[in-house]
GROMACS .gro file of C-alpha atoms in nm:
model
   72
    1UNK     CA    1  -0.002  -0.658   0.673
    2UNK     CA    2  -0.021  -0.815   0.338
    3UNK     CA    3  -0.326  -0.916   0.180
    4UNK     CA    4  -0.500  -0.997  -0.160
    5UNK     CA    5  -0.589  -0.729  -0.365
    6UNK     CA    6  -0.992  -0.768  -0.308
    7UNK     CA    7  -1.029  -0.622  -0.651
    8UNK     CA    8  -0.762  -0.775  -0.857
    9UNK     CA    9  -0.676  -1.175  -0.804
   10UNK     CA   10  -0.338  -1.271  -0.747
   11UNK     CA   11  -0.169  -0.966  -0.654
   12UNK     CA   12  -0.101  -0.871  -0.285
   13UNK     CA   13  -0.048  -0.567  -0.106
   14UNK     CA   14   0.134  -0.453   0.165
   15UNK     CA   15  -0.029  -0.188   0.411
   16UNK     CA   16  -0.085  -0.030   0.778
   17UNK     CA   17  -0.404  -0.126   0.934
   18UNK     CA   18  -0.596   0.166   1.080
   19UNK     CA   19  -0.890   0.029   1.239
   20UNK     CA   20  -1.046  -0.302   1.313
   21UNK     CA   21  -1.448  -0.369   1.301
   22UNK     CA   22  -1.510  -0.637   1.514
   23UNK     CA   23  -1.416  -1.003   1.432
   24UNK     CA   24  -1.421  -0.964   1.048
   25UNK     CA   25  -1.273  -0.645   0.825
   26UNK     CA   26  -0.996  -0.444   0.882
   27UNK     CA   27  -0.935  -0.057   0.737
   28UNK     CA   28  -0.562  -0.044   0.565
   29UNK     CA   29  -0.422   0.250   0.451
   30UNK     CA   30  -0.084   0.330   0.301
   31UNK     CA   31   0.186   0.583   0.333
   32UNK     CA   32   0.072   0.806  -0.039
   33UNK     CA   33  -0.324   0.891   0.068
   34UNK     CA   34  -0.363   1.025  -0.366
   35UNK     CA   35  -0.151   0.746  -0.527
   36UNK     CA   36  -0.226   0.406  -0.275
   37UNK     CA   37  -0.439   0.121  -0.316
   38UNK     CA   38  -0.592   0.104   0.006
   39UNK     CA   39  -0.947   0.105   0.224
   40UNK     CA   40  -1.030   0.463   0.045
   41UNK     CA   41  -1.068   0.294  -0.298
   42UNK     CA   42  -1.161  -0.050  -0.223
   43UNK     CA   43  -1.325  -0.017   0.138
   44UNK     CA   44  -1.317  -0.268   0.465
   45UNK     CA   45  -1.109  -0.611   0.420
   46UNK     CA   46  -1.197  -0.896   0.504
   47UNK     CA   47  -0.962  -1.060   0.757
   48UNK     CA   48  -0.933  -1.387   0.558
   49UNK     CA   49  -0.750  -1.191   0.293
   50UNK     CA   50  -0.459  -1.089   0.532
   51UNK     CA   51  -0.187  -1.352   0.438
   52UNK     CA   52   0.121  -1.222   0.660
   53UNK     CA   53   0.245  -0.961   0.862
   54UNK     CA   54   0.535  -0.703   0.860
   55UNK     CA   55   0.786  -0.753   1.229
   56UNK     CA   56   1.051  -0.565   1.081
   57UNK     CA   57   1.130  -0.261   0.815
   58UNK     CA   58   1.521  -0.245   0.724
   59UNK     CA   59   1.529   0.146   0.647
   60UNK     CA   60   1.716   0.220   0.295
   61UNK     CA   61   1.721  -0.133   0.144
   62UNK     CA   62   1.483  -0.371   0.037
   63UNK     CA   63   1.479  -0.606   0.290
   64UNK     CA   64   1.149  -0.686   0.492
   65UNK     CA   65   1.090  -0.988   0.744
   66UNK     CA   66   0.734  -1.126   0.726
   67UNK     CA   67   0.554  -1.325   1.001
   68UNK     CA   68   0.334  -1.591   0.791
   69UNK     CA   69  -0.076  -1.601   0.935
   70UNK     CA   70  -0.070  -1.931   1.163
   71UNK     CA   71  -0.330  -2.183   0.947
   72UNK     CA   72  -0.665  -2.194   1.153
   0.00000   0.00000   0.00000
């Protein structure tokens, strides 16, 4: 998914969501456990942060198609 940094305004993150706790946070985690910014430094997320998700990965390029959260 991507998501706002909960620690640093304006800048988003892409990452794999691990587990879900109930209606409200999600755990993310990325693919580099000692080098990511993920749920091990900054903890739980709260759902509202996630702004899109990942359908697709193109595989040597730097193409990625993103799903846009539906507006509540």
């Amino acid at each position: 998914v991507v998501f706002q940094n909960p620690s640093i305004k304006g800048m988003n993150i892409i990452k794999r969501i691990s587990e879900v706790y109930g209606n409200q946070t999600v755990w993310v985690l990325g693919d580099n456990p000692g080098h990511s910014l993920d749920s091990r430094l900054f903890g739980n997320i709260d759902k509202a942060l996630i702004q899109a998700k990942a359908t697709a990965v193109i595989r040597g390029g730097s193409i990625s198609l993103l799903k846009q959260k539906p507006s509540p």
